[in-house]
Structures are given as structure tokens and as C-alpha cells.
Amino acid sequence: MATKKTKAVCAPLTEAEPLRRALRERNLLRDDVEIVKEGECIYFPVKDVPGDLCSYKVMTKSFTLKAAKPHCYKDRLKLSKKLMEELPTSYDVVGAIILIKLPKTLFRHRKEIGKALLETHKNIRTVCLIDPVSGELRTRNVAIIAGENQTLTTHIEYGLSFDVDVETTYFSPRLASERKRVADCVKPGEIVVDMFAGVAPFSIMIARYAKPKIVYAIDKNKEAVLLAQQNVKQNHVLDTVEIIHADANDVEKVVPTKADRIIMNLPFSAYNFFSLALSIAAQTCIVHYYDIIKEEDIEARIDVLKKIAAEHRYILPDLSIRKIKSYAPREFYIGIDITATKHADVA
């Protein structure tokens, strides 16, 4: 196969994903040659090497040229100009599966779109049309529009592997950096509770990249729990992560000790469970709270959380709000790092 020599940045496997994202965001990653994995290192072909990347090993290396083909699935479609303008510019990739949402106007062209996506992504085996996540079990309607009749896949993230069924469980690949950020915040010996664990990506990331005493991963969805158990095993964290099949409403019954850190990844509904989270919180507890909310409603939501905290004799002296991604016009997926401290007079 044809090769090309170019500048390259070498990163350990554990640091490869954040580096890839950074290179992509800064338009430094070459897209005409293949990324190379050799042993525990990943070699990224780059256009240039800024000074802030000089901490990585930099070299000149031969890379395999990519086969010439359209870079974008849109280039393979022959639709009217109006419909072309309505094609999604982004979609989720979970393992070997693409998840895409389409407006009703494009529904009749769904199979053409699925085929185009399949043809422009060599590692993709299935393309699914999806509805928003809904219900207590956080599932969604999934329709396969191209490729294999398969909704189970293995997703790789920061060197970890997660088995995910995109039809029966909830998983967001867009939270990869957020999961690693939270893991980096965990202090040695902490007791962590993941109240809505799904297939346990947060819990496993924490167990592998931090040194918690234990992580309790809770979920009501039986299918998610079964996959979480498999994920814990294949990522070698059986001694650190305890998977619990239970409703978050029963968290006081199933978690035998107070938590130093709690993860609440339940967009739209997490605030309904904040009271329960505080019922298992230590005297000082960090809560990683996630929500999908309109920008103008964020302050009101903060007021609700403070009111709930006061009812449990907690104060929230430190809240850090981040917009993680856009969900709809003026509506965002937000993360709030909350420090909850119990009043001294009831300590």
C-alpha cells in the first residue's frame, strides 16, 4: 500500500483520546493518512506541532495513505438543495454503530442516508435512526437503516472497552472527556456512588484511573446492569466496582455507607433525585450533577437545588456550572460540580 512520510506526535494509549480530540479541534490532524497504533503508543500524523505539544514525542514517520473517497456522507447523496441543507452535520458513533436523528422531511430518504454513512465510515457496520432517550429505563426507539441487523457493539474510550446495546441501554460517547475529567477529580480512598450508572462507563473510568475505595454503580434497567457486570469484568475492576440492580429511589437501602462523591447523570430528571442523593451524602460530598435545560432556566434550577439542600441541612458553598454540549436551540447539556456541606451544628 502507498505510504507518505509526515510529522507525527506519539502518545501513550491512555492519553491518545484527549490528544486526538485536541488535534482535531485545532485542525492539526492530517486526514489523508491512517493513524498508527504500535504496542502501547498511538502515532498521530499532524500538519504542524505547536509549542504546547512539545511535551509529546515528535518525529517523522511513514503512514499508510487513505483510499480516495468522499470525506462526507453528504457527497454521496443526490437530493434537492433544500433537503441537502437539512441533513444533520453531526451524529453519534458508538463502537461500530452510527446513531443519527433525521427531521421528518428526510425520513423517506433514510435508507439512502444510511447507505451513504456506511460507505464513508470503514469501521461502521450498522447505521441506526434514533428517537430521543425517554422513560425510566432511558431507552429509545431504534430503527436500523443500513448495515448489519445488530444493536450490540463494543465502544472503546480512553483504553477501556464498554459493551453497549444502543436499543436497550443509554450511552453517550460525547461524555468521554467528561467521564475522564470526573475520574481525575476522585481522591484516593473515596466512596463513590453512581446513581444512574447505565453500562457503568463513569464507574469503570473512575475505578481504572483513580484510586477510590469502592464505587457503587446503580441502575434500574436490567439490560444495562447485565452489560455493566460484563464491562466491569473485562476492564478488570471487579474488586472496586459493585454493580447494583435497583431503583435510585431505594438508594438509601442499597448503599451501606455514606458517599464522598455522587454522580447524577439523569438529564431532565436529576433534580427529582437530589434529595435522595443528599440522604446518602457524607458531611462534605461532591455531587456531579447533569441536566438538559434551557439557558434561561439554569439559575432557577440552581435555586431549586439550594432549597432541597437546605431541607437536608446542607449548604452548597461551591457550584461550578459547565455547558458540555448543545442539545437544541438555547438548550444545553450542562454539568454542575456541587460541593455539599452539612451545617456544623448537626455534624
PDB file of C-alpha atoms in Angstrom, residues 173-324:
ATOM      1  CA  PRO A 173     -19.970   8.801  23.549  1.00  0.00           C
ATOM      2  CA  ARG A 174     -19.896  12.599  23.765  1.00  0.00           C
ATOM      3  CA  LEU A 175     -19.295  12.390  27.523  1.00  0.00           C
ATOM      4  CA  ALA A 176     -15.934  10.634  27.165  1.00  0.00           C
ATOM      5  CA  SER A 177     -13.889  13.683  28.187  1.00  0.00           C
ATOM      6  CA  GLU A 178     -16.328  14.456  30.991  1.00  0.00           C
ATOM      7  CA  ARG A 179     -16.003  10.945  32.401  1.00  0.00           C
ATOM      8  CA  LYS A 180     -12.214  11.226  32.375  1.00  0.00           C
ATOM      9  CA  ARG A 181     -12.394  14.684  33.981  1.00  0.00           C
ATOM     10  CA  VAL A 182     -14.511  13.336  36.836  1.00  0.00           C
ATOM     11  CA  ALA A 183     -12.177  10.371  37.308  1.00  0.00           C
ATOM     12  CA  ASP A 184      -9.264  12.795  37.594  1.00  0.00           C
ATOM     13  CA  CYS A 185     -11.116  14.605  40.416  1.00  0.00           C
ATOM     14  CA  VAL A 186     -11.521  11.498  42.589  1.00  0.00           C
ATOM     15  CA  LYS A 187      -9.192  11.327  45.580  1.00  0.00           C
ATOM     16  CA  PRO A 188      -7.664   8.080  46.897  1.00  0.00           C
ATOM     17  CA  GLY A 189      -9.947   6.185  49.263  1.00  0.00           C
ATOM     18  CA  GLU A 190     -13.183   7.920  48.271  1.00  0.00           C
ATOM     19  CA  ILE A 191     -16.533   6.155  48.369  1.00  0.00           C
ATOM     20  CA  VAL A 192     -18.342   6.919  45.114  1.00  0.00           C
ATOM     21  CA  VAL A 193     -21.989   6.325  44.194  1.00  0.00           C
ATOM     22  CA  ASP A 194     -23.064   6.363  40.540  1.00  0.00           C
ATOM     23  CA  MET A 195     -26.847   6.659  40.893  1.00  0.00           C
ATOM     24  CA  PHE A 196     -27.782   6.168  37.225  1.00  0.00           C
ATOM     25  CA  ALA A 197     -24.869   4.075  36.024  1.00  0.00           C
ATOM     26  CA  GLY A 198     -26.183   2.561  32.800  1.00  0.00           C
ATOM     27  CA  VAL A 199     -23.490   0.226  31.443  1.00  0.00           C
ATOM     28  CA  ALA A 200     -21.118   1.800  34.029  1.00  0.00           C
ATOM     29  CA  PRO A 201     -18.748   3.990  31.956  1.00  0.00           C
ATOM     30  CA  PHE A 202     -18.381   6.608  34.730  1.00  0.00           C
ATOM     31  CA  SER A 203     -17.844   3.942  37.400  1.00  0.00           C
ATOM     32  CA  ILE A 204     -15.293   1.976  35.402  1.00  0.00           C
ATOM     33  CA  MET A 205     -13.400   5.099  34.323  1.00  0.00           C
ATOM     34  CA  ILE A 206     -13.115   6.121  37.978  1.00  0.00           C
ATOM     35  CA  ALA A 207     -12.054   2.645  39.089  1.00  0.00           C
ATOM     36  CA  ARG A 208      -9.340   2.431  36.429  1.00  0.00           C
ATOM     37  CA  TYR A 209      -7.946   5.965  36.521  1.00  0.00           C
ATOM     38  CA  ALA A 210      -8.395   6.890  40.195  1.00  0.00           C
ATOM     39  CA  LYS A 211      -7.996   5.011  43.464  1.00  0.00           C
ATOM     40  CA  PRO A 212     -11.440   5.001  45.099  1.00  0.00           C
ATOM     41  CA  LYS A 213     -12.179   2.699  47.992  1.00  0.00           C
ATOM     42  CA  ILE A 214     -15.293   1.483  46.195  1.00  0.00           C
ATOM     43  CA  VAL A 215     -17.739   2.606  43.512  1.00  0.00           C
ATOM     44  CA  TYR A 216     -21.406   1.619  43.838  1.00  0.00           C
ATOM     45  CA  ALA A 217     -22.956   1.582  40.340  1.00  0.00           C
ATOM     46  CA  ILE A 218     -26.764   1.559  40.457  1.00  0.00           C
ATOM     47  CA  ASP A 219     -29.265   1.166  37.642  1.00  0.00           C
ATOM     48  CA  LYS A 220     -32.901   0.149  37.311  1.00  0.00           C
ATOM     49  CA  ASN A 221     -32.513  -1.211  33.773  1.00  0.00           C
ATOM     50  CA  LYS A 222     -31.783  -4.950  33.942  1.00  0.00           C
ATOM     51  CA  GLU A 223     -30.216  -4.997  30.462  1.00  0.00           C
ATOM     52  CA  ALA A 224     -27.875  -2.177  31.449  1.00  0.00           C
ATOM     53  CA  VAL A 225     -26.935  -3.982  34.658  1.00  0.00           C
ATOM     54  CA  LEU A 226     -26.049  -7.193  32.798  1.00  0.00           C
ATOM     55  CA  LEU A 227     -23.809  -5.276  30.403  1.00  0.00           C
ATOM     56  CA  ALA A 228     -22.308  -3.282  33.286  1.00  0.00           C
ATOM     57  CA  GLN A 229     -21.350  -6.534  35.005  1.00  0.00           C
ATOM     58  CA  GLN A 230     -19.638  -7.706  31.827  1.00  0.00           C
ATOM     59  CA  ASN A 231     -17.886  -4.352  31.430  1.00  0.00           C
ATOM     60  CA  VAL A 232     -16.596  -4.412  34.998  1.00  0.00           C
ATOM     61  CA  LYS A 233     -15.169  -7.867  34.397  1.00  0.00           C
ATOM     62  CA  GLN A 234     -13.500  -7.128  31.051  1.00  0.00           C
ATOM     63  CA  ASN A 235     -11.952  -3.902  32.376  1.00  0.00           C
ATOM     64  CA  HIS A 236     -10.569  -5.700  35.433  1.00  0.00           C
ATOM     65  CA  VAL A 237     -12.260  -3.619  38.144  1.00  0.00           C
ATOM     66  CA  LEU A 238     -14.294  -6.341  39.878  1.00  0.00           C
ATOM     67  CA  ASP A 239     -12.623  -5.519  43.195  1.00  0.00           C
ATOM     68  CA  THR A 240     -13.553  -1.829  43.023  1.00  0.00           C
ATOM     69  CA  VAL A 241     -16.957  -1.543  41.315  1.00  0.00           C
ATOM     70  CA  GLU A 242     -20.094  -3.090  42.787  1.00  0.00           C
ATOM     71  CA  ILE A 243     -22.987  -3.258  40.315  1.00  0.00           C
ATOM     72  CA  ILE A 244     -26.416  -2.931  41.956  1.00  0.00           C
ATOM     73  CA  HIS A 245     -29.699  -3.629  40.158  1.00  0.00           C
ATOM     74  CA  ALA A 246     -32.037  -1.236  41.942  1.00  0.00           C
ATOM     75  CA  ASP A 247     -34.229   1.829  41.591  1.00  0.00           C
ATOM     76  CA  ALA A 248     -32.466   5.053  42.574  1.00  0.00           C
ATOM     77  CA  ASN A 249     -35.432   5.711  44.876  1.00  0.00           C
ATOM     78  CA  ASP A 250     -34.052   2.884  47.030  1.00  0.00           C
ATOM     79  CA  VAL A 251     -30.516   4.233  47.174  1.00  0.00           C
ATOM     80  CA  GLU A 252     -30.580   4.524  50.989  1.00  0.00           C
ATOM     81  CA  LYS A 253     -31.428   0.827  51.240  1.00  0.00           C
ATOM     82  CA  VAL A 254     -28.822  -0.487  48.795  1.00  0.00           C
ATOM     83  CA  VAL A 255     -25.818   1.717  49.598  1.00  0.00           C
ATOM     84  CA  PRO A 256     -24.449   0.665  53.005  1.00  0.00           C
ATOM     85  CA  THR A 257     -22.343   3.755  53.728  1.00  0.00           C
ATOM     86  CA  LYS A 258     -22.157   7.493  53.165  1.00  0.00           C
ATOM     87  CA  ALA A 259     -20.733   8.734  49.869  1.00  0.00           C
ATOM     88  CA  ASP A 260     -17.850  11.158  49.396  1.00  0.00           C
ATOM     89  CA  ARG A 261     -18.795  11.659  45.742  1.00  0.00           C
ATOM     90  CA  ILE A 262     -22.066  11.104  43.862  1.00  0.00           C
ATOM     91  CA  ILE A 263     -22.679  11.045  40.105  1.00  0.00           C
ATOM     92  CA  MET A 264     -26.156  12.016  38.899  1.00  0.00           C
ATOM     93  CA  ASN A 265     -26.259  11.581  35.130  1.00  0.00           C
ATOM     94  CA  LEU A 266     -30.013  11.706  34.513  1.00  0.00           C
ATOM     95  CA  PRO A 267     -30.780  14.643  32.207  1.00  0.00           C
ATOM     96  CA  PHE A 268     -34.238  16.246  32.575  1.00  0.00           C
ATOM     97  CA  SER A 269     -34.941  14.448  35.882  1.00  0.00           C
ATOM     98  CA  ALA A 270     -31.833  14.505  38.085  1.00  0.00           C
ATOM     99  CA  TYR A 271     -33.190  17.289  40.316  1.00  0.00           C
ATOM    100  CA  ASN A 272     -36.046  14.973  41.358  1.00  0.00           C
ATOM    101  CA  PHE A 273     -33.441  12.707  42.983  1.00  0.00           C
ATOM    102  CA  PHE A 274     -31.216  15.362  44.575  1.00  0.00           C
ATOM    103  CA  SER A 275     -32.910  14.892  47.937  1.00  0.00           C
ATOM    104  CA  LEU A 276     -32.153  11.149  47.809  1.00  0.00           C
ATOM    105  CA  ALA A 277     -28.555  11.866  46.864  1.00  0.00           C
ATOM    106  CA  LEU A 278     -28.109  14.060  49.931  1.00  0.00           C
ATOM    107  CA  SER A 279     -29.605  11.333  52.113  1.00  0.00           C
ATOM    108  CA  ILE A 280     -26.509   9.192  51.430  1.00  0.00           C
ATOM    109  CA  ALA A 281     -24.003  12.057  51.313  1.00  0.00           C
ATOM    110  CA  ALA A 282     -21.101  12.371  53.735  1.00  0.00           C
ATOM    111  CA  GLN A 283     -20.637  15.536  55.824  1.00  0.00           C
ATOM    112  CA  THR A 284     -18.910  17.025  52.796  1.00  0.00           C
ATOM    113  CA  CYS A 285     -19.765  15.492  49.457  1.00  0.00           C
ATOM    114  CA  ILE A 286     -19.073  16.337  45.816  1.00  0.00           C
ATOM    115  CA  VAL A 287     -22.051  15.812  43.502  1.00  0.00           C
ATOM    116  CA  HIS A 288     -21.516  15.691  39.746  1.00  0.00           C
ATOM    117  CA  TYR A 289     -24.962  16.691  38.534  1.00  0.00           C
ATOM    118  CA  TYR A 290     -26.074  16.590  34.882  1.00  0.00           C
ATOM    119  CA  ASP A 291     -29.140  18.105  33.284  1.00  0.00           C
ATOM    120  CA  ILE A 292     -30.584  19.218  29.960  1.00  0.00           C
ATOM    121  CA  ILE A 293     -32.079  22.646  30.394  1.00  0.00           C
ATOM    122  CA  LYS A 294     -32.792  25.931  28.643  1.00  0.00           C
ATOM    123  CA  GLU A 295     -30.160  28.570  29.277  1.00  0.00           C
ATOM    124  CA  GLU A 296     -32.641  30.960  30.877  1.00  0.00           C
ATOM    125  CA  ASP A 297     -33.759  28.266  33.361  1.00  0.00           C
ATOM    126  CA  ILE A 298     -30.336  27.408  34.792  1.00  0.00           C
ATOM    127  CA  GLU A 299     -30.430  29.903  37.669  1.00  0.00           C
ATOM    128  CA  ALA A 300     -33.902  28.764  38.698  1.00  0.00           C
ATOM    129  CA  ARG A 301     -32.690  25.148  38.746  1.00  0.00           C
ATOM    130  CA  ILE A 302     -29.772  26.158  40.971  1.00  0.00           C
ATOM    131  CA  ASP A 303     -32.241  27.794  43.371  1.00  0.00           C
ATOM    132  CA  VAL A 304     -34.248  24.548  43.496  1.00  0.00           C
ATOM    133  CA  LEU A 305     -31.131  22.539  44.330  1.00  0.00           C
ATOM    134  CA  LYS A 306     -30.166  25.007  47.087  1.00  0.00           C
ATOM    135  CA  LYS A 307     -33.663  24.785  48.570  1.00  0.00           C
ATOM    136  CA  ILE A 308     -33.530  20.977  48.597  1.00  0.00           C
ATOM    137  CA  ALA A 309     -30.088  21.106  50.199  1.00  0.00           C
ATOM    138  CA  ALA A 310     -31.334  23.437  52.947  1.00  0.00           C
ATOM    139  CA  GLU A 311     -34.127  20.983  53.764  1.00  0.00           C
ATOM    140  CA  HIS A 312     -31.415  18.398  54.463  1.00  0.00           C
ATOM    141  CA  ARG A 313     -29.330  20.889  56.496  1.00  0.00           C
ATOM    142  CA  TYR A 314     -26.736  21.163  53.735  1.00  0.00           C
ATOM    143  CA  ILE A 315     -25.277  24.286  52.187  1.00  0.00           C
ATOM    144  CA  LEU A 316     -23.820  24.446  48.672  1.00  0.00           C
ATOM    145  CA  PRO A 317     -20.813  26.762  49.053  1.00  0.00           C
ATOM    146  CA  ASP A 318     -19.285  25.900  45.704  1.00  0.00           C
ATOM    147  CA  LEU A 319     -21.065  25.281  42.393  1.00  0.00           C
ATOM    148  CA  SER A 320     -19.255  25.114  39.073  1.00  0.00           C
ATOM    149  CA  ILE A 321     -21.523  25.121  36.006  1.00  0.00           C
ATOM    150  CA  ARG A 322     -20.338  23.959  32.582  1.00  0.00           C
ATOM    151  CA  LYS A 323     -22.136  23.734  29.251  1.00  0.00           C
ATOM    152  CA  ILE A 324     -20.988  20.375  27.931  1.00  0.00           C
TER     153      ILE A 324
END
